[in-house]
CSV table of C-alpha atoms in Angstrom, one decimal:
chain,number,residue,atom,x,y,z
A,14,MET,CA,-0.2,0.2,0.0
A,15,ALA,CA,2.8,2.3,0.8
A,16,THR,CA,4.3,1.8,-2.7
A,17,ARG,CA,0.9,2.5,-4.2
A,18,ARG,CA,0.6,5.9,-2.4
A,19,VAL,CA,4.2,6.6,-3.8
A,20,PHE,CA,3.0,6.0,-7.2
A,21,LEU,CA,0.0,8.2,-6.5
A,22,LYS,CA,1.7,11.1,-5.5
A,23,ASN,CA,4.4,10.8,-8.1
A,24,SER,CA,2.5,10.1,-11.0
A,25,ALA,CA,-0.5,12.3,-10.8
A,26,LEU,CA,0.8,15.5,-11.8
A,27,ALA,CA,2.5,14.2,-14.5
A,28,LEU,CA,-0.2,12.3,-15.9
A,29,PHE,CA,-3.1,14.6,-15.5
A,30,GLY,CA,-1.6,18.3,-14.9
A,31,ALA,CA,-1.6,20.4,-11.8
A,32,GLY,CA,-4.4,20.7,-9.6
A,33,VAL,CA,-6.0,17.3,-9.7
A,34,ALA,CA,-6.5,15.4,-6.4
A,35,PRO,CA,-4.7,12.3,-6.4
A,36,GLN,CA,-7.5,10.4,-4.7
A,37,TRP,CA,-8.9,9.9,-8.1
A,38,LEU,CA,-6.4,7.4,-8.8
A,39,ALA,CA,-8.4,4.3,-7.8
A,40,ARG,CA,-6.9,0.9,-6.5
A,41,ALA,CA,-8.8,-1.5,-8.4
A,42,ALA,CA,-10.6,-2.0,-11.9
A,43,ALA,CA,-13.8,-3.7,-12.7
A,44,GLY,CA,-16.3,-4.0,-15.5
A,45,PRO,CA,-19.5,-2.0,-15.4
A,46,GLY,CA,-22.5,-3.3,-13.8
A,47,SER,CA,-26.0,-1.8,-12.8
A,48,ARG,CA,-26.0,-1.2,-9.0
A,49,LYS,CA,-28.3,0.8,-6.8
A,50,ILE,CA,-26.8,4.3,-6.2
A,51,LEU,CA,-27.0,6.6,-3.5
A,52,VAL,CA,-26.3,10.5,-4.0
A,53,ALA,CA,-26.0,12.5,-0.8
A,54,VAL,CA,-26.1,16.4,-1.0
A,55,LEU,CA,-24.8,18.6,1.8
A,56,GLN,CA,-25.9,22.1,2.0
A,57,ARG,CA,-22.9,23.4,4.0
A,58,GLY,CA,-23.6,26.5,6.1
A,59,ALA,CA,-26.7,25.5,8.0
A,60,ALA,CA,-29.6,26.1,5.6
A,61,ASP,CA,-32.8,27.8,7.0
A,62,GLY,CA,-35.2,24.9,6.7
A,63,LEU,CA,-38.1,27.0,8.3
A,64,ASN,CA,-37.7,28.9,5.0
A,65,ILE,CA,-37.1,26.2,2.4
A,66,VAL,CA,-40.1,24.1,3.8
A,67,VAL,CA,-42.5,26.8,5.2
A,68,PRO,CA,-44.8,25.6,8.1
A,69,HIS,CA,-47.2,28.4,6.9
A,70,GLY,CA,-50.0,26.5,9.0
A,71,ASP,CA,-48.4,27.3,12.3
A,72,LYS,CA,-49.5,30.8,13.6
A,73,ARG,CA,-46.2,31.2,15.3
A,74,TYR,CA,-44.3,31.0,12.1
A,75,SER,CA,-45.1,34.6,10.8
A,76,GLU,CA,-44.9,35.9,14.3
A,77,LEU,CA,-41.5,35.0,14.7
A,78,ARG,CA,-40.3,36.1,11.2
A,79,PRO,CA,-42.3,39.5,10.4
A,80,THR,CA,-39.9,40.7,7.9
A,81,ILE,CA,-38.1,37.3,6.5
A,82,GLY,CA,-41.3,34.8,6.7
A,83,ILE,CA,-42.1,33.7,3.4
A,84,ALA,CA,-45.7,35.3,2.9
A,85,ARG,CA,-48.3,32.6,3.1
A,86,GLU,CA,-49.9,33.6,-0.5
A,87,LYS,CA,-46.4,33.3,-2.1
A,88,VAL,CA,-45.7,29.7,-0.2
A,89,ILE,CA,-46.2,26.9,-3.0
A,90,ASP,CA,-48.6,24.9,-0.9
A,91,LEU,CA,-48.0,21.3,-0.3
A,92,ASP,CA,-50.8,20.0,2.2
A,93,GLY,CA,-52.3,23.0,3.6
A,94,PHE,CA,-49.6,23.2,6.6
A,95,PHE,CA,-46.4,23.0,4.8
A,96,GLY,CA,-45.4,24.8,1.6
A,97,LEU,CA,-42.1,25.3,-0.6
A,98,HIS,CA,-40.3,28.5,-0.8
A,99,PRO,CA,-41.5,30.2,-4.3
A,100,GLN,CA,-38.1,29.2,-5.6
A,101,LEU,CA,-38.4,25.6,-5.2
A,102,GLU,CA,-41.5,25.6,-7.3
A,103,PRO,CA,-39.8,23.4,-9.7
A,104,LEU,CA,-39.9,20.6,-7.3
A,105,LYS,CA,-43.8,20.7,-7.0
A,106,PRO,CA,-44.2,18.6,-9.8
A,107,LEU,CA,-42.2,15.9,-8.5
A,108,TYR,CA,-43.8,16.1,-5.2
A,109,ASP,CA,-47.1,15.8,-6.6
A,110,ALA,CA,-46.2,12.7,-8.9
A,111,LYS,CA,-44.9,11.3,-5.4
A,112,GLN,CA,-41.4,11.2,-6.5
A,113,ILE,CA,-40.0,13.3,-3.8
A,114,ALA,CA,-40.6,12.9,-0.1
A,115,ILE,CA,-39.6,15.7,2.7
A,116,VAL,CA,-38.7,15.0,6.5
A,117,HIS,CA,-38.9,17.9,8.5
A,118,ALA,CA,-37.6,18.9,12.0
A,119,THR,CA,-34.6,16.3,11.4
A,120,GLY,CA,-31.0,17.0,12.6
A,121,SER,CA,-28.4,15.6,15.0
A,122,PRO,CA,-28.7,14.5,18.7
A,123,ASP,CA,-25.6,16.6,19.4
A,124,ALA,CA,-26.5,20.2,20.3
A,125,THR,CA,-23.2,22.1,18.6
A,126,ARG,CA,-23.8,25.0,16.8
A,127,SER,CA,-20.2,24.7,15.2
A,128,HIS,CA,-20.2,24.5,11.5
A,129,PHE,CA,-17.2,22.6,11.4
A,130,ASP,CA,-18.2,20.1,14.2
A,131,ALA,CA,-21.7,19.7,13.0
A,132,GLN,CA,-20.9,19.0,9.3
A,133,ASP,CA,-17.8,16.5,10.6
A,134,TYR,CA,-20.6,14.6,12.7
A,135,MET,CA,-23.0,14.5,9.6
A,136,GLU,CA,-20.3,13.3,7.4
A,137,SER,CA,-19.0,10.8,9.8
A,138,GLY,CA,-22.4,9.5,11.0
A,139,THR,CA,-21.3,9.6,14.7
A,140,PRO,CA,-22.7,13.0,16.4
A,141,GLY,CA,-20.5,13.9,19.1
A,142,LEU,CA,-17.5,11.7,18.5
A,143,LYS,CA,-14.9,13.6,17.2
A,144,SER,CA,-12.4,10.8,17.1
A,145,THR,CA,-14.1,9.1,13.9
A,146,SER,CA,-11.7,9.1,10.8
A,147,ASP,CA,-13.9,7.5,8.2
A,148,GLY,CA,-17.4,8.3,7.0
A,149,TRP,CA,-21.0,6.8,6.9
A,150,MET,CA,-21.1,6.4,2.9
A,151,ASN,CA,-17.8,4.7,3.1
A,152,ARG,CA,-18.9,2.4,5.6
A,153,ALA,CA,-22.4,1.8,3.5
A,154,LEU,CA,-20.3,0.0,0.9
A,155,ALA,CA,-19.9,-3.5,1.2
A,156,HIS,CA,-16.8,-5.2,1.0
A,157,GLU,CA,-15.4,-5.9,-2.6
A,158,THR,CA,-12.1,-7.4,-3.6
A,159,ASN,CA,-12.2,-5.9,-7.1
A,160,PRO,CA,-14.3,-2.7,-7.2
A,161,SER,CA,-15.0,-0.3,-10.0
A,162,PRO,CA,-12.2,2.5,-9.6
A,163,LEU,CA,-15.5,4.9,-10.1
A,164,ARG,CA,-17.4,3.0,-7.4
A,165,ALA,CA,-17.5,5.9,-5.1
A,166,VAL,CA,-17.2,9.5,-6.2
A,167,SER,CA,-16.8,13.0,-4.3
A,168,ALA,CA,-17.6,15.5,-7.0
A,169,SER,CA,-15.6,18.1,-5.5
A,170,GLY,CA,-11.9,18.9,-5.5
A,171,ASN,CA,-11.3,16.9,-2.1
A,172,LEU,CA,-12.3,13.6,-1.0
A,173,ALA,CA,-15.4,14.4,1.4
A,174,LYS,CA,-14.9,12.8,5.0
A,175,THR,CA,-18.2,10.9,4.4
A,176,LEU,CA,-16.4,8.8,1.4
A,177,ARG,CA,-13.2,8.3,3.4
A,178,GLY,CA,-12.4,4.8,4.7
A,179,PRO,CA,-11.3,1.3,3.7
A,180,GLN,CA,-13.7,1.1,0.3
A,181,ALA,CA,-11.9,2.7,-2.5
A,182,ALA,CA,-13.2,6.4,-3.2
A,183,VAL,CA,-12.2,9.3,-5.5
A,184,ALA,CA,-12.5,12.9,-5.9
A,185,ILE,CA,-13.4,14.7,-9.1
A,186,GLY,CA,-13.5,18.4,-9.2
A,187,ASN,CA,-14.0,18.6,-13.1
A,188,MET,CA,-14.2,15.6,-15.4
A,189,SER,CA,-12.7,17.3,-18.2
A,190,ASP,CA,-9.5,17.6,-16.0
A,191,PHE,CA,-9.1,13.8,-15.8
A,192,GLN,CA,-7.7,13.2,-19.1
A,193,VAL,CA,-4.0,12.1,-20.3
A,194,ARG,CA,-2.3,15.5,-21.4
A,195,ASP,CA,0.7,13.9,-22.8
A,196,ARG,CA,-0.2,10.5,-24.3
A,197,LYS,CA,3.3,9.8,-25.4
A,198,MET,CA,4.6,10.3,-21.8
A,199,ALA,CA,1.4,8.5,-20.5
A,200,SER,CA,2.3,5.3,-22.7
A,201,GLU,CA,5.7,5.4,-21.3
A,202,TYR,CA,4.4,5.3,-17.8
A,203,GLN,CA,1.9,2.4,-18.7
A,204,SER,CA,4.9,0.4,-20.1
A,205,MET,CA,7.3,1.2,-17.3
A,206,TYR,CA,4.9,-0.3,-14.6
A,207,ALA,CA,3.9,-3.1,-16.8
A,208,ALA,CA,7.4,-4.3,-16.9
A,209,SER,CA,8.0,-3.4,-13.3
A,210,SER,CA,9.3,-6.6,-11.1
A,211,ASP,CA,6.9,-5.2,-8.1
A,212,ALA,CA,3.5,-6.7,-8.3
A,213,ARG,CA,2.1,-3.8,-6.6
A,214,LEU,CA,3.4,-1.2,-9.2
A,215,GLN,CA,2.0,-3.6,-12.0
A,216,THR,CA,-1.4,-3.6,-10.2
A,217,ALA,CA,-1.4,0.1,-9.6
A,218,GLY,CA,-0.5,1.1,-13.1
A,219,ARG,CA,-3.0,-1.2,-14.5
A,220,GLU,CA,-5.8,0.3,-12.3
A,221,THR,CA,-4.9,3.8,-13.0
A,222,PHE,CA,-5.1,3.5,-16.7
A,223,GLU,CA,-8.0,1.5,-16.7
A,224,ALA,CA,-9.9,4.1,-14.7
A,225,LEU,CA,-8.6,6.6,-17.4
A,226,ARG,CA,-10.0,4.7,-20.0
A,227,MET,CA,-13.3,4.6,-18.3
A,228,MET,CA,-13.4,8.3,-17.6
A,229,GLU,CA,-12.8,8.9,-21.1
A,230,SER,CA,-15.4,6.5,-22.3
A,231,VAL,CA,-18.0,8.5,-20.0
A,232,ARG,CA,-16.8,11.7,-21.5
A,233,ARG,CA,-17.5,10.9,-25.1
A,234,ALA,CA,-20.8,8.7,-24.6
A,235,ASN,CA,-22.5,11.2,-22.4
A,236,PRO,CA,-21.5,14.9,-23.4
A,237,THR,CA,-24.8,16.5,-23.0
A,238,PRO,CA,-27.7,16.2,-20.6
A,239,GLU,CA,-30.8,14.3,-21.7
A,240,ASN,CA,-34.6,14.7,-21.9
A,241,GLY,CA,-34.1,18.5,-22.0
A,242,ALA,CA,-32.3,18.7,-18.8
A,243,VAL,CA,-30.6,21.9,-18.0
A,244,TYR,CA,-28.4,22.2,-15.2
A,245,PRO,CA,-27.8,25.5,-13.3
A,246,ARG,CA,-24.3,27.3,-13.9
A,247,GLY,CA,-23.3,26.9,-9.9
A,248,ARG,CA,-21.4,24.3,-8.2
A,249,LEU,CA,-24.2,22.1,-7.4
A,250,GLY,CA,-25.7,21.9,-10.6
A,251,GLN,CA,-22.4,21.2,-12.4
A,252,SER,CA,-21.6,18.2,-9.5
A,253,LEU,CA,-24.7,16.6,-10.3
A,254,ARG,CA,-24.4,16.8,-14.0
A,255,GLN,CA,-21.1,15.0,-13.6
A,256,VAL,CA,-22.8,12.6,-11.3
A,257,ALA,CA,-25.5,11.9,-14.1
A,258,GLN,CA,-22.8,11.4,-16.6
A,259,LEU,CA,-21.2,8.5,-14.4
A,260,VAL,CA,-24.5,6.7,-13.8
A,261,LYS,CA,-25.3,6.9,-17.5
A,262,GLY,CA,-21.8,5.7,-18.1
A,263,ASN,CA,-22.7,2.4,-16.4
A,264,VAL,CA,-19.1,2.5,-14.6
A,265,GLY,CA,-20.2,0.9,-11.6
A,266,LEU,CA,-20.8,4.0,-9.5
A,267,GLU,CA,-22.7,3.3,-6.1
A,268,ALA,CA,-22.0,6.1,-4.0
A,269,ALA,CA,-21.8,10.0,-4.9
A,270,PHE,CA,-21.4,13.0,-2.7
A,271,ALA,CA,-21.8,16.5,-3.7
A,272,ASP,CA,-22.1,19.8,-1.5
A,273,MET,CA,-23.0,23.4,-1.8
A,274,GLY,CA,-21.8,26.1,0.2
A,275,GLY,CA,-23.0,29.7,1.2
A,276,TRP,CA,-26.0,28.7,3.4
A,277,ASP,CA,-25.1,30.9,6.5
A,278,HIS,CA,-27.3,33.6,6.5
A,279,HIS,CA,-27.0,35.8,9.3
A,280,THR,CA,-27.9,38.9,7.5
A,281,ASN,CA,-30.1,39.9,4.3
A,282,GLU,CA,-31.4,36.4,4.1
A,283,LEU,CA,-34.2,36.7,1.9
A,284,PRO,CA,-32.4,37.6,-1.4
A,285,GLN,CA,-29.3,35.4,-0.8
A,286,MET,CA,-31.6,32.2,-0.1
A,287,GLU,CA,-33.5,33.0,-3.1
A,288,ASN,CA,-30.4,32.6,-5.4
A,289,GLN,CA,-29.3,29.5,-3.4
A,290,LEU,CA,-32.7,28.0,-3.5
A,291,ARG,CA,-33.2,28.8,-7.2
A,292,GLU,CA,-30.0,26.6,-8.1
A,293,PHE,CA,-30.7,23.9,-5.6
A,294,GLY,CA,-34.1,23.2,-6.8
A,295,GLN,CA,-33.1,23.6,-10.6
A,296,ALA,CA,-30.0,21.2,-10.1
A,297,LEU,CA,-32.0,18.5,-8.3
A,298,VAL,CA,-35.0,18.7,-11.1
A,299,ALA,CA,-32.3,18.5,-14.0
A,300,PHE,CA,-30.7,15.6,-12.3
A,301,GLN,CA,-34.0,13.9,-12.2
A,302,ARG,CA,-35.0,14.6,-15.7
A,303,ASP,CA,-31.5,13.7,-17.2
A,304,LEU,CA,-31.5,10.2,-15.9
A,305,GLY,CA,-35.2,9.8,-16.6
A,306,ASP,CA,-36.0,5.8,-16.1
A,307,ARG,CA,-32.4,5.4,-14.6
A,308,MET,CA,-33.9,7.2,-11.5
A,309,GLU,CA,-35.3,3.8,-10.6
A,310,ASP,CA,-32.0,3.0,-9.5
A,311,VAL,CA,-30.8,6.1,-7.7
A,312,VAL,CA,-32.0,7.8,-4.5
A,313,VAL,CA,-30.9,11.4,-3.8
A,314,VAL,CA,-31.0,12.7,-0.4
A,315,THR,CA,-30.2,16.3,0.9
A,316,MET,CA,-29.2,17.6,4.4
A,317,SER,CA,-27.6,20.4,6.2
A,318,GLU,CA,-25.7,20.3,9.6
A,319,PHE,CA,-28.3,21.9,11.6
A,320,GLY,CA,-30.9,24.6,11.0
A,321,ARG,CA,-31.6,28.4,12.0
A,322,THR,CA,-33.1,30.0,14.9
A,323,ALA,CA,-37.0,30.1,14.7
A,324,ARG,CA,-36.9,33.9,15.3
A,325,GLU,CA,-35.3,36.4,13.0
A,326,ASN,CA,-32.6,38.4,14.3
A,327,GLY,CA,-32.0,42.0,14.0
A,328,THR,CA,-30.3,42.2,10.7
A,329,ARG,CA,-33.2,40.4,8.9
A,330,GLY,CA,-31.2,37.0,9.0
A,331,THR,CA,-31.2,33.7,11.4
A,332,ASP,CA,-28.7,32.6,13.4
A,333,HIS,CA,-27.3,29.1,14.2
A,334,GLY,CA,-30.3,26.7,15.4
A,335,HIS,CA,-30.9,23.1,15.8
A,336,ALA,CA,-33.5,21.0,13.5
A,337,ASN,CA,-33.9,21.5,9.7
A,338,VAL,CA,-35.2,19.6,6.7
A,339,MET,CA,-34.1,16.6,4.3
A,340,PHE,CA,-35.6,16.0,0.9
A,341,ALA,CA,-35.3,12.3,-0.7
A,342,MET,CA,-36.2,11.3,-4.3
A,343,GLY,CA,-35.7,8.6,-6.8
A,344,GLY,CA,-36.1,4.8,-6.9
A,345,GLY,CA,-39.0,3.3,-4.5
A,346,VAL,CA,-39.1,6.8,-2.4
A,347,HIS,CA,-43.0,7.1,-1.2
A,348,GLY,CA,-43.0,11.0,-1.9
A,349,GLY,CA,-46.0,13.4,-1.9
A,350,ARG,CA,-45.9,13.8,1.6
A,351,VAL,CA,-44.0,15.7,4.7
A,352,ALA,CA,-42.9,13.1,7.2
A,353,GLY,CA,-41.7,13.4,10.5
A,354,ARG,CA,-43.4,14.6,13.8
A,355,TRP,CA,-43.9,18.2,13.6
A,356,PRO,CA,-42.7,19.8,17.3
A,357,GLY,CA,-44.3,23.4,17.0
A,358,LEU,CA,-43.0,26.7,17.1
A,359,GLU,CA,-44.5,27.9,20.6
A,360,ALA,CA,-42.0,28.9,23.2
A,361,GLU,CA,-42.4,25.9,25.1
A,362,GLN,CA,-41.7,23.7,22.1
A,363,LEU,CA,-38.8,25.3,20.8
A,364,TYR,CA,-35.4,23.8,21.5
A,365,GLU,CA,-33.5,25.8,24.4
A,366,GLY,CA,-36.6,28.4,23.8
A,367,ARG,CA,-35.2,29.4,20.3
A,368,ASP,CA,-34.9,26.6,17.7
A,369,LEU,CA,-36.9,24.2,16.1
A,370,ALA,CA,-36.7,20.9,18.1
A,371,VAL,CA,-35.4,17.6,16.4
A,372,THR,CA,-38.0,14.8,16.5
A,373,THR,CA,-36.0,12.7,13.8
A,374,ASP,CA,-32.5,11.8,13.9
A,375,PHE,CA,-31.0,12.3,10.4
A,376,ARG,CA,-29.5,8.9,11.0
A,377,ASP,CA,-33.2,7.3,10.9
A,378,VAL,CA,-33.3,9.1,7.5
A,379,LEU,CA,-30.1,7.8,6.1
A,380,GLY,CA,-30.3,4.6,7.7
A,381,GLU,CA,-33.8,3.8,5.9
A,382,ILE,CA,-32.1,4.6,2.9
A,383,VAL,CA,-29.2,2.4,3.5
A,384,THR,CA,-31.1,-0.5,4.6
A,385,THR,CA,-33.9,-0.3,1.9
A,386,HIS,CA,-32.3,1.0,-1.2
A,387,LEU,CA,-28.6,-0.5,-0.7
A,388,GLY,CA,-29.7,-3.4,1.2
A,389,ARG,CA,-27.3,-3.1,3.9
A,390,THR,CA,-28.7,-5.1,7.0
A,391,ASP,CA,-25.9,-4.2,9.3
A,392,LEU,CA,-26.8,-0.6,10.3
A,393,GLY,CA,-24.7,-0.8,13.3
A,394,THR,CA,-21.6,-1.0,11.1
A,395,VAL,CA,-22.5,2.2,9.1
A,396,PHE,CA,-23.7,4.3,12.2
A,397,PRO,CA,-21.7,2.6,15.2
A,398,GLY,CA,-23.3,3.1,18.6
A,399,PHE,CA,-26.9,4.3,16.8
A,400,ARG,CA,-29.9,3.0,18.3
A,401,PRO,CA,-32.6,3.4,15.4
A,402,GLY,CA,-35.9,5.3,16.0
A,403,ALA,CA,-39.0,5.1,14.2
A,404,ALA,CA,-38.1,5.3,10.3
A,405,PRO,CA,-40.0,8.0,8.7
A,406,GLY,CA,-41.3,5.8,6.1
A,407,LEU,CA,-39.6,7.0,2.7
A,408,PHE,CA,-40.2,3.9,0.6
A,409,ARG,CA,-43.3,2.2,-0.4
A,410,GLY,CA,-44.2,-0.8,1.4
């Protein structure tokens, strides 16, 4: 393994050019195959769930947010009590078609309001435990002796913690960067490692160039989105576009992670959220449309490290809170409803008198997806130390 790390470090820049994370160089190669796929999206910065899925039927909502609350007549009503932010109107047809489900008042049992700690806990799947070095998505992957080099992908410049661990995973910031820039040099590298007397170097070289060929094949086979899908230009849109290319490329993808920053709105929240939610909603819709029938094998789940204060602050924003909202869409998801127990917004119902209370542990949402969609029965391995509560019922019985 040490020899392989030396190969990765010394060869990555020569093969691919500067700026590409060497985690991409996978450690095993395998043929394509159809598998269940999980895509996790993290809204970094603590998105305001109360203004994303608005509890307009709770009279306290407008009282707590006289200037930043979404007016009831502007909310995209879902069930008479909850409604979507106006910028999420593109999601309404998916909701009506029962292809997207929402779980409100979700979050971590850990009460930290530190972005760094809360994101770390959400990616590791072990709230309150800082010593965890790997992530729940990596642990959700069954052990394979010969996995696809594109089995688990972090659609970012760095390998997200949730995908770190013993199972092979790669980071892809921009798919177009993953190509051989000097084919003569690449051929020389390939011959050199093939002729090596070290079996580990032979394997590393063979796997690296197999991964290169797979990525080049994906780029050529899926150059543009399908079914009229139009991805927004921002980071999330482009990340999901790349994930969709991998899904359509049948490269053995099982887990993908994407993130979107900029949700920490302490001041002037409304215009900032409009821009964020416009990209968020358009990206999800484009991904679903692009994949078409392939969505039967894919589940997308969204989350944010914690929510915001129920009451607006003095600068027309919100501060760090507790519970939030999660979305799930894709194969088998029982959509068209807002799941989870609503705790209420009265003073005595708020967590510490200021925040929406958590009634569904985020691991109960993720755990149901892992067991029902991915088929993992050993949930204690994926979320060590966790005692599951009531599942939100995301899937059809």
